mmCIF file of C-alpha atoms in Angstrom:
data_model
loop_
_atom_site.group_PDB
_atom_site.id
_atom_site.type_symbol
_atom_site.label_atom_id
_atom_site.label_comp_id
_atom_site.label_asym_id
_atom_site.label_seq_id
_atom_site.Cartn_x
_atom_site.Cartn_y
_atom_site.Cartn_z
ATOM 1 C CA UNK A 142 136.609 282.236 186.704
ATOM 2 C CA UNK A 143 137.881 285.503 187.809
ATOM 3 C CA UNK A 144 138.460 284.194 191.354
ATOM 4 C CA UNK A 145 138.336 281.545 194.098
ATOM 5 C CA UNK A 146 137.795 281.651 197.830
ATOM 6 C CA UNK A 147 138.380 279.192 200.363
ATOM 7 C CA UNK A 148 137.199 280.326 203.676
ATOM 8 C CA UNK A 149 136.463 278.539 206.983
ATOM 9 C CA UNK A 150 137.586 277.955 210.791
ATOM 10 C CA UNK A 151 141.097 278.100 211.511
ATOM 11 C CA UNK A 152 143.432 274.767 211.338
ATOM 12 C CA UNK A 153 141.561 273.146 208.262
ATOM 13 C CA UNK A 154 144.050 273.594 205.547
ATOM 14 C CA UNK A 155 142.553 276.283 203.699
ATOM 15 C CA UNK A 156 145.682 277.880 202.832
ATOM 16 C CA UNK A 157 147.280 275.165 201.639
ATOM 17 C CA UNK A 158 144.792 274.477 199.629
ATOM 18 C CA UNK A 159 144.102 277.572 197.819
ATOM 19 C CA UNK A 160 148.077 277.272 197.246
ATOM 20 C CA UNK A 161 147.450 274.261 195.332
ATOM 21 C CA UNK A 162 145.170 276.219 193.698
ATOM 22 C CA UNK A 163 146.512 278.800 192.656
ATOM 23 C CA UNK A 164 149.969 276.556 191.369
ATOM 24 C CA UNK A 165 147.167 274.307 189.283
ATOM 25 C CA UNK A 166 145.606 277.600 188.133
ATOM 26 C CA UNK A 167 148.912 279.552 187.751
ATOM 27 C CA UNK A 168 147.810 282.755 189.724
ATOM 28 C CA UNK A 169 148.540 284.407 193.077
ATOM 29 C CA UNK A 170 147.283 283.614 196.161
ATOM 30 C CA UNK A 171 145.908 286.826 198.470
ATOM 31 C CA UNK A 172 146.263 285.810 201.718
ATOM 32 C CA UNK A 173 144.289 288.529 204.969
ATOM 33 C CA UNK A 174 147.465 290.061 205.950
ATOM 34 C CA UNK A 175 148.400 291.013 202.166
ATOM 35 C CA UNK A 176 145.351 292.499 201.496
ATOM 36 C CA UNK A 177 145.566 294.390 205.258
ATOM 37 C CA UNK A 178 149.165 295.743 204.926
ATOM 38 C CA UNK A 179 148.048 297.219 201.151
ATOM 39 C CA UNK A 180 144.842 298.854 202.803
ATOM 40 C CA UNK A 181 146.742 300.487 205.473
ATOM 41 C CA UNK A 182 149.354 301.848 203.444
ATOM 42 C CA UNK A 183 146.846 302.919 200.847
ATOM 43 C CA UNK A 184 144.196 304.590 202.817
ATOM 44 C CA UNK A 185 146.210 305.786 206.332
ATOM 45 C CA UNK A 186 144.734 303.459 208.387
ATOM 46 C CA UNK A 187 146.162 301.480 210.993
ATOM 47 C CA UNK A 188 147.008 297.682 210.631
ATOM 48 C CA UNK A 189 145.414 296.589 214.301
ATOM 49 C CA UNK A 190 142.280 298.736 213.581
ATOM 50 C CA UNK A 191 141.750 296.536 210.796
ATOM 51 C CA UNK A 192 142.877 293.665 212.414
ATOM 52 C CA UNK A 193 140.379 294.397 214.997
ATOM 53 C CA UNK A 194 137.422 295.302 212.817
ATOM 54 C CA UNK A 195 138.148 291.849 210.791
ATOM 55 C CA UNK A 196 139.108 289.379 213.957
ATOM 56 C CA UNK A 197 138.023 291.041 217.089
ATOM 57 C CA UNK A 198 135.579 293.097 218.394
ATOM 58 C CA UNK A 199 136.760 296.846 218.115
ATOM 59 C CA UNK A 200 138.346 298.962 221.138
ATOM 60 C CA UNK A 201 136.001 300.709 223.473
ATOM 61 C CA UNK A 202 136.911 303.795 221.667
ATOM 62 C CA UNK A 203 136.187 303.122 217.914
ATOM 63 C CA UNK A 204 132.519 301.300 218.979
ATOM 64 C CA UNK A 205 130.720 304.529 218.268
ATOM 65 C CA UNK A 206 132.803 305.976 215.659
ATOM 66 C CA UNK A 207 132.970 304.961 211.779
ATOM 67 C CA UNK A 208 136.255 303.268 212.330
ATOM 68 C CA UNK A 209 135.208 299.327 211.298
ATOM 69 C CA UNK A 210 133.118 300.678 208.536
ATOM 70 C CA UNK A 211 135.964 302.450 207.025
ATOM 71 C CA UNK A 212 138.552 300.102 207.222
ATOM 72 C CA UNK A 213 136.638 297.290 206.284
ATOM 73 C CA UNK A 214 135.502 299.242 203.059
ATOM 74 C CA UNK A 215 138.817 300.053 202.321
ATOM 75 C CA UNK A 216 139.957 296.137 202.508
ATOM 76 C CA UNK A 217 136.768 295.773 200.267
ATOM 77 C CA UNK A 218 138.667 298.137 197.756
ATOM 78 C CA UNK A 219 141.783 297.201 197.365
ATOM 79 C CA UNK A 220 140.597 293.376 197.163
ATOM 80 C CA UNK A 221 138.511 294.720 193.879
ATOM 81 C CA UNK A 222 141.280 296.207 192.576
ATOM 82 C CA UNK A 223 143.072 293.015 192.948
ATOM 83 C CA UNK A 224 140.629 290.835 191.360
ATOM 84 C CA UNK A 225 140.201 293.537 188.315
ATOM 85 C CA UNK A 226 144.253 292.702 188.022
ATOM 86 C CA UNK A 227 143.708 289.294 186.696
ATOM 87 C CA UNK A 228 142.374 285.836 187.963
ATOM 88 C CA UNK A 229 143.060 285.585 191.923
ATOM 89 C CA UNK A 230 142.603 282.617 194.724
ATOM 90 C CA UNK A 231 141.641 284.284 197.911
ATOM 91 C CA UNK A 232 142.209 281.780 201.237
ATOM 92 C CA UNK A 233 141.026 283.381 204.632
ATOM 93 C CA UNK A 234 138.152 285.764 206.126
ATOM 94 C CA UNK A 235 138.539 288.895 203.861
ATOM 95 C CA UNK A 236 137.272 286.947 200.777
ATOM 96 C CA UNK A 237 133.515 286.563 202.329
ATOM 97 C CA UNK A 238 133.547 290.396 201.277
ATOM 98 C CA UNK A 239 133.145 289.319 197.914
ATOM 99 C CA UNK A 240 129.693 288.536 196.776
ATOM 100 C CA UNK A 241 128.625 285.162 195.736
ATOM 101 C CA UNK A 242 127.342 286.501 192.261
ATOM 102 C CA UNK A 243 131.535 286.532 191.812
ATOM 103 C CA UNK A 244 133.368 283.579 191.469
ATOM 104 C CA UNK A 245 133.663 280.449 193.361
ATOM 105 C CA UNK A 246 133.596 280.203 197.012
ATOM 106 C CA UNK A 247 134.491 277.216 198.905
ATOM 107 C CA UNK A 248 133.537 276.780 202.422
ATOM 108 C CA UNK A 249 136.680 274.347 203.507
ATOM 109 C CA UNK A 250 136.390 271.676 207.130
ATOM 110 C CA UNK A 251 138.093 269.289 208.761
ATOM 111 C CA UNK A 252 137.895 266.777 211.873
ATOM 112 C CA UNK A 253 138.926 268.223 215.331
ATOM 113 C CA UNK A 254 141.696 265.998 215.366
ATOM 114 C CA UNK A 255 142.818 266.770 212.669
ATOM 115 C CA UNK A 256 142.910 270.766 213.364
ATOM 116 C CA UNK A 257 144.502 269.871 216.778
ATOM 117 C CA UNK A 258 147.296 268.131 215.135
ATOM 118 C CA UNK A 259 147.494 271.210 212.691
ATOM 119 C CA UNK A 260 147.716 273.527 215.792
ATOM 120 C CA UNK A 261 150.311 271.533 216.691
ATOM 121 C CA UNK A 262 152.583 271.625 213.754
ATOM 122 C CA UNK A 263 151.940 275.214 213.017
ATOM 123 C CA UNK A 264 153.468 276.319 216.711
ATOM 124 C CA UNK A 265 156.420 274.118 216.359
ATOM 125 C CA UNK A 266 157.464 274.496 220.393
ATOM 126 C CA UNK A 267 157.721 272.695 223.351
ATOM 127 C CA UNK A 268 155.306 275.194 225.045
ATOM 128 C CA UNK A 269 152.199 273.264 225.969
ATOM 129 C CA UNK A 270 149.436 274.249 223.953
ATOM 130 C CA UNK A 271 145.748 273.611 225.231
ATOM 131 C CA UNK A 272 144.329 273.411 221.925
ATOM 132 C CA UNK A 273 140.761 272.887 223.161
ATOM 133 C CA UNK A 274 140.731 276.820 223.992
ATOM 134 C CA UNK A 275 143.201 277.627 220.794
ATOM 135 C CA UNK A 276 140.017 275.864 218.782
ATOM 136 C CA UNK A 277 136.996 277.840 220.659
ATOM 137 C CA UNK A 278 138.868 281.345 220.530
ATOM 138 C CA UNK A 279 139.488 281.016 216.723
ATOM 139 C CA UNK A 280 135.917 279.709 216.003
ATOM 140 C CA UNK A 281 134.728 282.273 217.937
ATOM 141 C CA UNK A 282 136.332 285.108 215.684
ATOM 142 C CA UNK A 283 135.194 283.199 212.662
ATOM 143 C CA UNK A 284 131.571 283.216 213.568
ATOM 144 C CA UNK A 285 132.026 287.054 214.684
ATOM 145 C CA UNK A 286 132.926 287.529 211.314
ATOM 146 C CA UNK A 287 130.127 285.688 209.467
ATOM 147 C CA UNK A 288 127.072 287.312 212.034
ATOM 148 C CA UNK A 289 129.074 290.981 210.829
ATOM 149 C CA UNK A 290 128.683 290.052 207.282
ATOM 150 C CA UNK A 291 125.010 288.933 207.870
ATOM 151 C CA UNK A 292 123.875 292.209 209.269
ATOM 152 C CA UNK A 293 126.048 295.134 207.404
ATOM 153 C CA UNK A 294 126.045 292.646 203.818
ATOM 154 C CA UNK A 295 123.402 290.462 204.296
ATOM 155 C CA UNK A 296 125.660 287.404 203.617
ATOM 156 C CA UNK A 297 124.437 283.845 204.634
ATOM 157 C CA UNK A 298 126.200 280.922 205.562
ATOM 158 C CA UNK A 299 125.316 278.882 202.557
ATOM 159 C CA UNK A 300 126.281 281.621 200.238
ATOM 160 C CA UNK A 301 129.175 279.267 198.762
ATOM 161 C CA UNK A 302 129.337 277.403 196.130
ATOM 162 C CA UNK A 303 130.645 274.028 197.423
ATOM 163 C CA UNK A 304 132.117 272.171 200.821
ATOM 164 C CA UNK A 305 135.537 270.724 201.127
ATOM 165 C CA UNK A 306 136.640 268.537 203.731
ATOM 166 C CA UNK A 307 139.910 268.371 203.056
ATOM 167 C CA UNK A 308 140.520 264.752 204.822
ATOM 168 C CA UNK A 309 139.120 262.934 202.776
ATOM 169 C CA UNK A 310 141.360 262.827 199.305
ATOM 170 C CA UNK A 311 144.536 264.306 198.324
ATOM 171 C CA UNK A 312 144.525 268.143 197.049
ATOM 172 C CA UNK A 313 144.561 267.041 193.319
ATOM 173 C CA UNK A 314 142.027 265.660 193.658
ATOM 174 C CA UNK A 315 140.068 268.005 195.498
ATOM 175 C CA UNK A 316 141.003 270.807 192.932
ATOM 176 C CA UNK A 317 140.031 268.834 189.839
ATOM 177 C CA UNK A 318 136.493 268.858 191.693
ATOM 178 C CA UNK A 319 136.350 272.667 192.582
ATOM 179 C CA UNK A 320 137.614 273.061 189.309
ATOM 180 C CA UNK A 321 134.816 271.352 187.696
ATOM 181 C CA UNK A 322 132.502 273.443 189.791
ATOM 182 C CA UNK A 323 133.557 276.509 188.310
ATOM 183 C CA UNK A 324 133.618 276.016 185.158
ATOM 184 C CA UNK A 325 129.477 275.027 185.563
ATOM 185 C CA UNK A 326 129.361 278.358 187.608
ATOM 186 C CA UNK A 327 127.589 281.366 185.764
ATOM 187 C CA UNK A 328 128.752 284.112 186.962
ATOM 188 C CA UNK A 329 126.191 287.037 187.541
ATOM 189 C CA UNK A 330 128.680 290.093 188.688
ATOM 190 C CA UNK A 331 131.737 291.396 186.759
ATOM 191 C CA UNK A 332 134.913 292.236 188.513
ATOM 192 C CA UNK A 333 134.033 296.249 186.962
ATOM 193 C CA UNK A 334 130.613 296.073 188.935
ATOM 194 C CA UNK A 335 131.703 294.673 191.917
ATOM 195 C CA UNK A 336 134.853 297.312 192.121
ATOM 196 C CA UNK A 337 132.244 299.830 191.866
ATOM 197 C CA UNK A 338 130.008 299.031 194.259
ATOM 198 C CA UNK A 339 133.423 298.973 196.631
ATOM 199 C CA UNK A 340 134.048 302.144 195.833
ATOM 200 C CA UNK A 341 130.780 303.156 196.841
ATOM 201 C CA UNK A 342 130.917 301.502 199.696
ATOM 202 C CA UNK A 343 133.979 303.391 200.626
ATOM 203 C CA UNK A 344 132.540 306.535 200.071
ATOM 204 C CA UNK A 345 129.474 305.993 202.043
ATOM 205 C CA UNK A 346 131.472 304.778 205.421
ATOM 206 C CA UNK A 347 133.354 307.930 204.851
ATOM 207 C CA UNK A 348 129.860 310.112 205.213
ATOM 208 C CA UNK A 349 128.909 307.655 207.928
ATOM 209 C CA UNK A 350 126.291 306.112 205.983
ATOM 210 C CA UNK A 351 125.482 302.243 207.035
ATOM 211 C CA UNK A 352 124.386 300.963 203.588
ATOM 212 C CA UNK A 353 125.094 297.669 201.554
ATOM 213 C CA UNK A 354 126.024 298.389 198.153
ATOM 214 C CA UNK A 355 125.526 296.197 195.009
ATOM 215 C CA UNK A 356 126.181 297.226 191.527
ATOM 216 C CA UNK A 357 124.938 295.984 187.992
ATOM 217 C CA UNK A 358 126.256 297.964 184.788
ATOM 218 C CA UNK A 359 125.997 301.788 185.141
ATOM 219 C CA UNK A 360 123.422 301.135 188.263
ATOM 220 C CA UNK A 361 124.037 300.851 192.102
ATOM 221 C CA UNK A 362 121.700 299.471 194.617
ATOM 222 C CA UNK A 363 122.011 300.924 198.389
ATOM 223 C CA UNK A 364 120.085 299.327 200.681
ATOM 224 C CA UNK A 365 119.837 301.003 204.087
ATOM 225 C CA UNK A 366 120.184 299.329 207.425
ATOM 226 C CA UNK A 367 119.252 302.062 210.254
ATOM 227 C CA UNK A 368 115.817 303.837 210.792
ATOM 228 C CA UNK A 369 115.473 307.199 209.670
ATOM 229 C CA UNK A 370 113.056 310.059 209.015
ATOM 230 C CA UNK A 371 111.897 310.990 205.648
ATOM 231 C CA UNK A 372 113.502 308.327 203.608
ATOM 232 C CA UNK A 373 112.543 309.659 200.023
ATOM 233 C CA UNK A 374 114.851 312.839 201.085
ATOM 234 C CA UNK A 375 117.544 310.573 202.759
ATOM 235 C CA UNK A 376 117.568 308.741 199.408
ATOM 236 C CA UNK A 377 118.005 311.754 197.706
ATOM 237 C CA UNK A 378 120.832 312.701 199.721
ATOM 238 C CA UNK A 379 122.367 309.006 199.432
ATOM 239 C CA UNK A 380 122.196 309.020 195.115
ATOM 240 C CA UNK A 381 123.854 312.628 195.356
ATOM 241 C CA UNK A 382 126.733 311.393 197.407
ATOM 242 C CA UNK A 383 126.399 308.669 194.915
ATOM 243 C CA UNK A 384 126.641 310.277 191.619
ATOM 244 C CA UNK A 385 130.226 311.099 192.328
ATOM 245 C CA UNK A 386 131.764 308.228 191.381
ATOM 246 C CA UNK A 387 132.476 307.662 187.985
ATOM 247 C CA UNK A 388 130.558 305.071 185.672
ATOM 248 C CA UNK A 389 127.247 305.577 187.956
ATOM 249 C CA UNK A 390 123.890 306.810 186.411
ATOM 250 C CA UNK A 391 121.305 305.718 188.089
ATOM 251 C CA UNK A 392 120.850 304.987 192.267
ATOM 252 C CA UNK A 393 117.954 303.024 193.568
ATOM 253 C CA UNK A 394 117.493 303.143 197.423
ATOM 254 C CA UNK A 395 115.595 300.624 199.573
ATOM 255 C CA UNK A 396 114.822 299.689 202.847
ATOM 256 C CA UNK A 397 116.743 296.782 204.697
ATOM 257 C CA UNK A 398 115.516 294.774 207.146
ATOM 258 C CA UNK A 399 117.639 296.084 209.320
ATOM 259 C CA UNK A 400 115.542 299.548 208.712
ATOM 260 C CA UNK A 401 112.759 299.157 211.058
ATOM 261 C CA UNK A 402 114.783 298.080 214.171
ATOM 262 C CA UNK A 403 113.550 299.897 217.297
ATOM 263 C CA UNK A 404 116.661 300.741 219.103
ATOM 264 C CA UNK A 405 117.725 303.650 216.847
ATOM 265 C CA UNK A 406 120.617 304.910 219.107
ATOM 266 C CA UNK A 407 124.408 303.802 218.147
ATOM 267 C CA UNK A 408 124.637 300.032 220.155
ATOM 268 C CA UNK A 409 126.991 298.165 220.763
ATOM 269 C CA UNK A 410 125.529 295.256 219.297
ATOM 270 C CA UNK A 411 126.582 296.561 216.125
ATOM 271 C CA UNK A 412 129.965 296.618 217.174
ATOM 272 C CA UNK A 413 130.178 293.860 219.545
ATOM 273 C CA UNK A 414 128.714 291.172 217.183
ATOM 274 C CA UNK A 415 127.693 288.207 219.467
ATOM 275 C CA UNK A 416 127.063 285.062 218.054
ATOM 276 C CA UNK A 417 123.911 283.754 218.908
ATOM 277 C CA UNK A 418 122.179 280.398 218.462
ATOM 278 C CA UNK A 419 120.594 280.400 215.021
ATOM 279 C CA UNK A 420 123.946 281.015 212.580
ATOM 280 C CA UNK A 421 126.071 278.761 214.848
ATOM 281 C CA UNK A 422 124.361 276.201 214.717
ATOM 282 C CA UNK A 423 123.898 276.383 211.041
ATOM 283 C CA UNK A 424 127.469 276.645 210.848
ATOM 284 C CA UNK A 425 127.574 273.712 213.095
ATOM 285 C CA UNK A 426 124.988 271.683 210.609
ATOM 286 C CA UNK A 427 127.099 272.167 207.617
ATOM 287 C CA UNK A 428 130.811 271.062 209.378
ATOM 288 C CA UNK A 429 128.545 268.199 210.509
ATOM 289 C CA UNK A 430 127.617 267.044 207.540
ATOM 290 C CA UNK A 431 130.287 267.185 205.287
ATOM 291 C CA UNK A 432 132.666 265.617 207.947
ATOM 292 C CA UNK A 433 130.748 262.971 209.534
ATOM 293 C CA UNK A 434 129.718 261.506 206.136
ATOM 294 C CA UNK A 435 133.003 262.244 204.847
ATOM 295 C CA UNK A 436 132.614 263.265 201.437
ATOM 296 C CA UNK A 437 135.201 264.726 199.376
ATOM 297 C CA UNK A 438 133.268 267.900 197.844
ATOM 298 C CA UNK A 439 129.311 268.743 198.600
ATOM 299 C CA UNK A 440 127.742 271.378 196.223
ATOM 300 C CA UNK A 441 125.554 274.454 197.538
ATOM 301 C CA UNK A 442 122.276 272.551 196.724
ATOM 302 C CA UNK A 443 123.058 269.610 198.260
ATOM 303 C CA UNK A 444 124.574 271.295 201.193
ATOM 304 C CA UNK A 445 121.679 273.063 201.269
ATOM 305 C CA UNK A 446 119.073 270.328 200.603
ATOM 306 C CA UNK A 447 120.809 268.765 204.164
ATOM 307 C CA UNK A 448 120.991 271.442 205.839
ATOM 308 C CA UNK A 449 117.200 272.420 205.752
ATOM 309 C CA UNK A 450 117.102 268.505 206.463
ATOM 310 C CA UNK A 451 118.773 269.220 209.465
ATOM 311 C CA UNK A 452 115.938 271.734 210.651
ATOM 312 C CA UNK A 453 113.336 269.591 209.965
#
């Protein structure tokens, strides 16, 4: 397994537990802010305007302008260059970038009380904390996040491999079962393939281009999310821009669902990235399940077996 995320809401012990982890596995954890600092030192960008672009909504300013696209894409790189390094454990938002065709991703809960005891501990102050709002403001960046990745890379919220809530046995435990699900995981992208598609990426928020990018050997898939005239000669213009990077000989271009939307001018909605009804409330099924019934570890079909359950 060439790497393994735990991602989630804040105050659920996902760090510590892709710590324990990585000490089981004996590799490196790669926590947000290592994987921020590297991309702003590597690609002249500024820490807080990929801080914003990852956990807030961008300035005024940098709503009309390629500035999230860039720096997220160049987050996107250096992570594939990290997990072309050697086996990794990712814990926080930045590892939803990675597809779920690589490695194992863990979507990690807890109780409320037990996140507002975690809040808590982690301030360590006599300051009184009202850890109702603490709670709401940091789900709220988490499901900014997730409704980003569903519209610019078309990720889902079941697009993990398992569910940990990590109340209900000790970490040991817990990793012998994630372990277990990795090693029945087939995995259908290389580290190779998925650094090139980031470098693609890259290259395409540079030219302004909003396109998801997937690669499989020497091929890359761009799939384009805004409306535009003549699309066999934007396509064209796409695989030329394309055939720049090294490695790449062929480019297939299609149409994402995205394509057809009517409001074709720049929006903030892009930007913004409300969270409406439908992916909360998935969100919402899946913490529900997992900690209400308490189980230790649930596994994507299961998960997902409940989940369409839930909408029945």
């Amino acid at each position: 397994m060439n790497v393994i995320t735990f991602f989630g809401r804040a105050y659920t012990g996902k760090a510590q537990l892709a710590q324990k982890a990585a000490d089981v596995l004996g590799c490196k954890v790669l926590y947000d802010q290592d994987i921020i600092d590297e991309a702003a030192g590597l690609y002249k960008l500024k820490k807080s305007s990929i801080e914003n672009s990852i956990f807030k909504d961008p300035p005024f300013a940098d709503r009309y302008t390629r500035t999230k696209a860039k720096c997220i894409a160049a987050v996107k790189s250096v992570l594939a260059d990290k997990i072309k390094q050697g086996p990794v454990v990712v814990s926080g938002f930045i590892g939803r970038l990675i597809p779920s065709e690589l490695g194992l991703h863990i979507l990690v809960t807890a109780p409320k009380d037990f996140r507002n005891r975690k809040i808590q501990h982690e301030t360590a102050n006599n300051t009184p904390i009202d850890t109702q709002k603490q709670l709401e403001r940091s789900d709220e960046s988490f499901l900014r996040w997730s409704l980003y990745l569903r519209l610019a890379e078309s990720r889902r919220p079941m697009d993990c491999d398992g569910i940990v809530n990590v109340t209900t046995t000790g970490k040991t435990d817990l990793i012998e079962l994630i372990s277990n699900a990795g090693l029945n995981k087939k995995e259908e992208m290389s580290p190779q393939e998925f650094a090139m598609a980031a470098d693609v990426s890259r290259l395409m928020a540079e030219k302004g281009h909003p396109v998801s990018v997937a690669a499989r050997h020497d091929q890359v898939d761009l799939v384009v999310h805004k409306p535009v005239l003549m699309f066999s000669r934007y396509g064209k213009k796409l695989a030329n821009i394309v055939q720049s990077v090294n490695g790449i000989n062929k480019v297939n271009t299609r149409t994402g669902r995205l394509f057809y939307q009517t409001d074709i001018l720049p929006g903030s909605n892009y930007f913004k990235t409300p969270t409406p009804a439908p992916i909360k409330k998935q969100y919402e099924q899946l913490y529900a399940r997992v900690t209400e019934r308490r189980p230790a570890f649930m596994n994507r079909a299961t998960a997902e077996h409940r989940l369409v359950a839930g909408h029945a």
